[in-house]
Amino acid sequence: MSEIEALHGRVIHQLRNKEVHDPDFQALAWIDHHVRPIRTVLDVGANGGQTIASVRAVLGEAVEIHSFEANPKLWPGLERIAQESGGAVHVHRSALGTQAGELILHVPSSGGQIFLEESTFDPSQFDKPWVREKYLARGGQAPELLQMRVPVERGDDCALRPDLIKVDVEGFEASAIRGLLRTIVEFQPVLLVENSDWHNVTELLSELGYRPFRWDDGAMNPFHGATTNTFYLPAEKSAVIAADNQMPDLQPQPEAASAGYSEAADVAEHLADVERMRQLLASLGVSLPGDGLALDVGGGAGGHSALLANDVRRIYCTDYFDQNARFGGELVKLVKEKVLRHGHDFPVERFEFHAVDAMSTIYRDDLFDVVFSFNAFEHIPDPAAALREIVRVLKPGGMAYITFDPIWTCDFGSHFQHRVPRPWQHLISDDGQFVEMMKQAGGSDEEGQEYVHAMNRRRLSFYRELFASFRDEVEYLHEGEWSGCVVPGSESHENFQRCLSLGYSREELLLRGMAKVFRKTTSRQAQPVPETALEPAPVPAPEPPSKPARKRWRLFG
């Protein structure tokens, strides 16, 4: 049996047993009931017919399906599946693009096995880190590409009236959608996109008034960030989702404004952090090492690192969560596009992302010329371990800049003021009570878990004692603290007096954050590692069972 026959055999089994090939397709029943009846589906990138079978399993035989597939090797099997599916299924022997014509389809194979589901019009897809890693795991070599010329139609020329458009075309999503713009504007269908090009697709559809959603735990949730399957709904349908989630309104209230995402505001906030640091260092007569190696601890998705990449020879952005995997292996590309849109240069050759635990890093002693950490210390479970690691990996004479705000004991140290706009409520309520308040304001179970685990809940005295304990190993150039409320006027709220009665001091309730600048004065005499040793080695680092495995890097002395 050939691979193609085996593929179609699996889909026939799925069709006959009314199985969905992907749990996200269960959302079609919710969309059909709550958003709009689904009577016509455009299946763009039909592959082996998995979507045909899943639509039949969820919505039955009344739905008309138009399946577009470019690969001629898949057409006979698709037509057999169409005949067996019941109802109306039309197989279109073509791809969809911005204009009618022909394109070259690249079909990958490795070790004698053909991977039809990964065929693409964009061969640069195979250069993405996560794709390269997949083929290395399969056979230890890059895929061979079979090329074939295939027909392409423009979706708008097909004169269809879709209620749902599913797109899965391995990096060609934006082109397929551009050829359907008139159809989308006229009929306002829901889109389900298996995204290899999340940013460009989201930007394109946002111009048409669409918002991205993710199907989680039986609910449609708005979000911003790359994910495998993204649902795009017209903006006016958000009220339906709000009602289904028992939310009064998806638009944030004035006190909840920080919950909304604005890319411009996000870049501006990261830039303000970096500029404050630059100004502080300038006032201290200190400059960043232009030829130095830098580390950003708890750097998230690279917002600060991207803006600092011009200041150093190379910067490693680290985070406990694998942000690169979260963004489909395209973190660097997406960060560059983001900062360029807002007028900032980003030399990507100076940037690397490493999935690293701040409390137990993968680097050798005395490696970095400078270490940064912006607004991470209030999240790290053991800040003392993280500070020990920062000092350990700094070169003698190397500099560290650490800042964090807001800490746990200030008015909105919970970081969830957009859900619970009562200052210091997190210090008064237990976790169960606070999470229930979050849910009543529209918070999800995931947000509730984040609240319970995301903050280390350390008090002011802990941080003061922690930084003081390192005076034998570092020279402090600056030790700053600042007071105030995240929301001005919080001090007049009744919760302030309640917290005082619980034993919190006025000073700690009003102190928001800290900034520390220091140089390392001691050395562990580690041996230097040559530059060529900075490549990943296939030796797994030991990890607690609850944490995902990560690669160990050869950065040890």
Phi, psi and omega in degrees: 000131180284165178299324181291318178296320178297319179300310182290331174297320178295320181291321176300318177298318178298318181295314183291330182262005178054052180254145172266141182275346181213128183304332181297338180289347173298338179294341182297325178295320178295316179298316181299325183273321190256333188252304178196146175297136179261110179245336179224129181241132169262119182254093186265112188089065189288335180054238182271003180097015182300321181292322177304311182295320182291321177297318178297319182296323186269320189246352177085192190269356183283346184275131175273134184237131173247111184255123180253126180218130184275332189280115182300332181294340182264348187298311183302317180295320178298320181291327174295317179296321178299321180292325183276347191283342186076154182071193184262116174230124182248123178264119178260120185277067181192164168270170170247137180211194182283339178206156180288149179155222179223151175221164177269121176264131181256118183251118185275150171217153179207131180061031180083357180256134180265135180247082186297326184291349181253013177296147185207155172274351185244096183296343178294345175304327184281356175267353181292141185304317183291330177288317177301317181297324180295318180285329174297320179292329182284317185208003176078015179209161178292152181290149167275144185245118171274130182252137175217143179272127186229156180283150179228135173247161172264124187304321181297336181282350183276349176055048178258160183237074188281147168263335179219134173241120174257130182233123176215091187225029167050063175092354181256013187302313184297321179294317178299318182290323179300326177285355180245011188301317181296319179297317181295316181296320185285319189251352175050052179287161166282143176245138171241113186242120169278103199270118165258358184218057192303312187297310184295321178296315182295318179296317180298313183286331178297329177293340178263006178088020180263149178237146181275142179223159177231140180271113183228126171051044176077015180222150177266119186240131175293145180200170177220111182154148184296138174210164186298305179249124178241130172265134177244122181241144174303144187304324183291345178281353182297331179296326177296317180294320178301317180294320181295326179270006181058042177253139181292329184189137177284341178287130182295142174288165182307318181283350182252017186300332182292348181283337180285156180251129173231119182299317180299317179293324180296313178296318181298322180294316178295321179295321179298319177300314182293319181293322176299320178295315180300317180294319178296315180297321179297321179293336179270358183073028183245140177236156178284145182283106183300331180255018187263165174262128186242154177232132175249109185271124183069040188280001178058228182269019169090015183299317178283318182301319181299321182281346179259354185297333178285344187270347186223169179290318179204146179228131174260117175267124183240150174205149179299321179273143181282087184296327180295317177295322179302325181259031173064029180078007186243028183304311184298315180300314183291321178295318179299313179301321182295310183288328178295323179299338183248022168085021182239139179279151180216099177284095189296337180292348179263002189242135170224143173255133176235131172281106190220138174278121182299335183275349180205081188280172185256014188256153178285167177297151168055043185261320193260144176279331181208143177234133176246152168208114182250116171052046176240331188296334179285348180259331186294125184304320181236086181300331179296318178296320179295319179294321176300320180293319179300313180295321182297316187276349176288142170292152169304128185088350178291154187247145174237142174235118181234128176219146177205143186187128005263148177276170191304321190272001177277180192302321178233046175292352176291337186068012179235040179295337179288344175259317181238091187277032177254113184301141178062012181298330180293338177275344184261317183271151171281174187301316181299318180294317183293317179297322177297321176296321177299314182294323178297335178266011177101005179290149181268169175299322180297319177296321178299318177295322179297318179300316184295325190249343192281338183252140180278347172064030178279145181265170186304316183299326179299311183295319180298317179291324180298306183293328177295330184289350182257013185294339178282344184250342183225158174250118181280124175268335180203137174226100184249145172224150177219147183246165179141180180247144175300317175251113182306138179093358181301332184298336180277354180287148182301333182295336179297311179293325178297320179291323175300320180290339178274357176107001175282142179276155177301321182299312184286330177293333184256354179275125186266316188198179184221157170221131181233134174234126180212160172249146176280132183250348181244162182226146174262008176058043178286149179281143180293151176248131180296155183302328182292351182268016183266012180271153180292141176249146184280049179245111184292137176280142177295136183224149170300152183302332185279354184247145180291151178293150177224162179282144173268137180259147181279072180238025184257146178283000000 
